[in-house]
C-alpha positions as CSV (number, residue, x, y, z in Angstrom):
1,X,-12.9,-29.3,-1.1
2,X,-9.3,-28.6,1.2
3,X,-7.3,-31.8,-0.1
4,X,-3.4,-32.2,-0.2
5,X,-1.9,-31.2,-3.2
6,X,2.0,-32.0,-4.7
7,X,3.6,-29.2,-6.5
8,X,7.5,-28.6,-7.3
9,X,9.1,-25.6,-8.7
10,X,12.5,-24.5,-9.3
11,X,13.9,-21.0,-7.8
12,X,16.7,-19.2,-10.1
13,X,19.8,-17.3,-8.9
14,X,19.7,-14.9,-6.3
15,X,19.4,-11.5,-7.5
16,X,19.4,-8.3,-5.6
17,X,20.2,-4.7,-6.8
18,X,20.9,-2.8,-4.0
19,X,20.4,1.1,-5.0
20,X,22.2,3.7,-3.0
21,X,21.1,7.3,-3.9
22,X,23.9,9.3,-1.9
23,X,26.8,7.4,-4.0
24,X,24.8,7.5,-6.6
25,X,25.4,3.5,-7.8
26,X,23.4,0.2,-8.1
27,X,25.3,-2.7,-6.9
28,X,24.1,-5.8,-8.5
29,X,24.8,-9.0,-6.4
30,X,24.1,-12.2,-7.8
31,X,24.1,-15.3,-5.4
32,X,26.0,-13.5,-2.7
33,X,28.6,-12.3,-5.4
34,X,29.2,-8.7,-6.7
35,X,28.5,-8.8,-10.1
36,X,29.1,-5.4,-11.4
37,X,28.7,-1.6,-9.3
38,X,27.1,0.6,-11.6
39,X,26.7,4.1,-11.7
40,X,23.3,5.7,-11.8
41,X,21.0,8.2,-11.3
42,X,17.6,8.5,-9.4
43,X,14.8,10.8,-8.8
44,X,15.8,14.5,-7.9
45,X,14.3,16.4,-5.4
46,X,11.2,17.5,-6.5
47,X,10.5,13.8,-7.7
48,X,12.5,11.8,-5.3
49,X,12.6,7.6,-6.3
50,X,10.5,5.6,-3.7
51,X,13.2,4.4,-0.9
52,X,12.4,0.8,0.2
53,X,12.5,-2.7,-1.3
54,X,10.6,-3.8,-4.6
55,X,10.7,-6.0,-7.2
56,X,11.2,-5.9,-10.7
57,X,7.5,-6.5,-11.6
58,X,7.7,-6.7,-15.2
59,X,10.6,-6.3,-18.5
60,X,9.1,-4.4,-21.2
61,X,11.9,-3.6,-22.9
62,X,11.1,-0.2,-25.0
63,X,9.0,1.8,-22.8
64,X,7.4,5.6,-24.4
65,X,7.4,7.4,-20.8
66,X,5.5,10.1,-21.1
67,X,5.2,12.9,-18.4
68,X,0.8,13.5,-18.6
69,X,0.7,9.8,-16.4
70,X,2.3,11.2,-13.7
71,X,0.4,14.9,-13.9
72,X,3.2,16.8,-16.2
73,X,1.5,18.2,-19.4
74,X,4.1,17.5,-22.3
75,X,4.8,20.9,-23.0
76,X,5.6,21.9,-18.9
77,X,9.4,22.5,-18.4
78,X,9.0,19.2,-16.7
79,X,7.3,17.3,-19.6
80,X,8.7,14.9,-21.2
81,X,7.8,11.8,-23.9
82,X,10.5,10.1,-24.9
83,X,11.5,6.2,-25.6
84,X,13.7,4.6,-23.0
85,X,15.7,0.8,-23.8
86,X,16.2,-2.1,-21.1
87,X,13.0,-1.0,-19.3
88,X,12.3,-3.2,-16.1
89,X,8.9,-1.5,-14.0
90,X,10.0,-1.2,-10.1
91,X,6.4,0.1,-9.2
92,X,2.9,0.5,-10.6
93,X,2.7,4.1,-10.4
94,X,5.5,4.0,-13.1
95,X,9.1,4.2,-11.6
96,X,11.8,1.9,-13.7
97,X,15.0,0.6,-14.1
98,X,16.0,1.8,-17.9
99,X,18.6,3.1,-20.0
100,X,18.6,6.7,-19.7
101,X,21.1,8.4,-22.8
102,X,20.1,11.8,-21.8
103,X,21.1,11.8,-18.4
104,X,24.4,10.4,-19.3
105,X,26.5,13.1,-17.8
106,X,24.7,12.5,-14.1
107,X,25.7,8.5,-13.8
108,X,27.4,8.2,-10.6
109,X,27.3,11.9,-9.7
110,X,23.6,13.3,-9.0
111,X,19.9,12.8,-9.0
112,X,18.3,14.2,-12.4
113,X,15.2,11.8,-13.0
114,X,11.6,12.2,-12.3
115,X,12.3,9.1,-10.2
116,X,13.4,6.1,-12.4
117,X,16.8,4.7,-11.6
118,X,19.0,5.6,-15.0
119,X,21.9,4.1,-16.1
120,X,24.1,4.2,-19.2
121,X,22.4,1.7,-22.5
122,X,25.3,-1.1,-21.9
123,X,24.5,-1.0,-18.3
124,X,21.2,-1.4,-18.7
125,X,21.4,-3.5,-21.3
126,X,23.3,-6.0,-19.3
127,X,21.3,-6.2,-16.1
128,X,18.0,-6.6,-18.0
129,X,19.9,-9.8,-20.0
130,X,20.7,-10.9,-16.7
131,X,17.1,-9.6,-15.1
132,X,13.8,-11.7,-14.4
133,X,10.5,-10.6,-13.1
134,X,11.0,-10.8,-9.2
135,X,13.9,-9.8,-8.4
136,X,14.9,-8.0,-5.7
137,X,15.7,-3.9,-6.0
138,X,16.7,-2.2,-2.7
139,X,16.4,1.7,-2.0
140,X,18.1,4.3,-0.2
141,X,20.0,6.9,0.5
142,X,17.2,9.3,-0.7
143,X,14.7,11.4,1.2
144,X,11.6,10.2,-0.8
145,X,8.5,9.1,0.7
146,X,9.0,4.9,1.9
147,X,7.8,2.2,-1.0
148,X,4.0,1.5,-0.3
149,X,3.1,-1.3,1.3
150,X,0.4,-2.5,-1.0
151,X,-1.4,-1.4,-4.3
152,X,2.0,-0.4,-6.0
153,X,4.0,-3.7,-6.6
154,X,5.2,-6.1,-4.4
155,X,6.1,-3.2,-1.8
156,X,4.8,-5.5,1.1
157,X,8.5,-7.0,1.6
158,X,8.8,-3.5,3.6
159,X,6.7,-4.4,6.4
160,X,8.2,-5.9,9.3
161,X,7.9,-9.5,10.3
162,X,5.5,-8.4,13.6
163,X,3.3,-6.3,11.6
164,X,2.4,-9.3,9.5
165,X,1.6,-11.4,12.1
166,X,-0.5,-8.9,13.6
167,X,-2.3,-9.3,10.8
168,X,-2.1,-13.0,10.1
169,X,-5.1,-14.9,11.4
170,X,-2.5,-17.6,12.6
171,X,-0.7,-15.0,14.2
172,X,2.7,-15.8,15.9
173,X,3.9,-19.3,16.1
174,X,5.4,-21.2,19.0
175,X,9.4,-21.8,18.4
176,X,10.4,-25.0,19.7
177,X,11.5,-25.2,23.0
């Protein structure tokens, strides 16, 4: 039965890390302020990061990644299964925000990852104390294919306003006049 209901919630701090691939830095900007620029690394070509807005959809802390989820037997040039600190999951299929030691000497200069965003252990350390599930990661400056709009996180924030009301069975509102 449709009946009127009374909820309240409370919305945290503003949080959006804003990626950019060419300069190779995340700039994290907490309620409107510049909190820290840090310098990263993403996907490189043959695995470009996602470009597009997500969220942070989960922190798990100590992740094992391990190359055979993504089609990379271990013992491939490519393989790889390794533990990685701060963790925070950008994506379903696997792409994170995390501390990544062994790409230390590419923070800030190139794109060396199979598509996680890297960043030195303090870095990430500090972003994923400061971190909570939702949000806001933004993409660019690389080539890869655009976020997916559904099925792989919350990658529907990339679909324009019109395109929703296309599909809303409300469809466009009337503004006031």
């Amino acid at each position: 039965m449709d009946r009127d209901r009374k909820i309240s919630f409370t919305v945290g701090d503003s949080m959006v890390n804003k990626v950019d691939l060419t300069a190779h830095t995340m700039t994290v900007v907490r309620n409107g302020e510049v909190a820290r620029v840090i310098p990263v690394s993403g996907g490189e070509k043959r695995f470009k990061t996602r470009e597009g807005i997500r969220t942070v959809l989960s922190k798990d802390g100590r992740v094992i990644m391990d190359s055979r989820t993504i089609g990379i037997p271990r013992e491939s040039p490519d393989g790889y299964y390794d533990p990685y600190n701060w963790s925070m999951r950008e994506t379903v299929s696997g792409e994170y925000l995390h501390a990544a030691p062994d790409n230390a000497e590419a923070f800030g200069k190139e794109n060396v990852s199979h598509g996680c965003i890297g960043m030195s252990e303090a870095d990430a350390k500090w972003l994923y104390g400061l971190s909570r599930v939702g949000d806001v990661i933004e993409v660019t400056g690389t080539t890869g294919k655009p976020m997916d709009h559904f099925g792989n996180g919350y990658g529907d924030w990339n679909l324009p306003w019109s395109q929703w009301l296309a599909g809303s069975e409300a469809g466009e509102r009337p503004t006031a006049g």
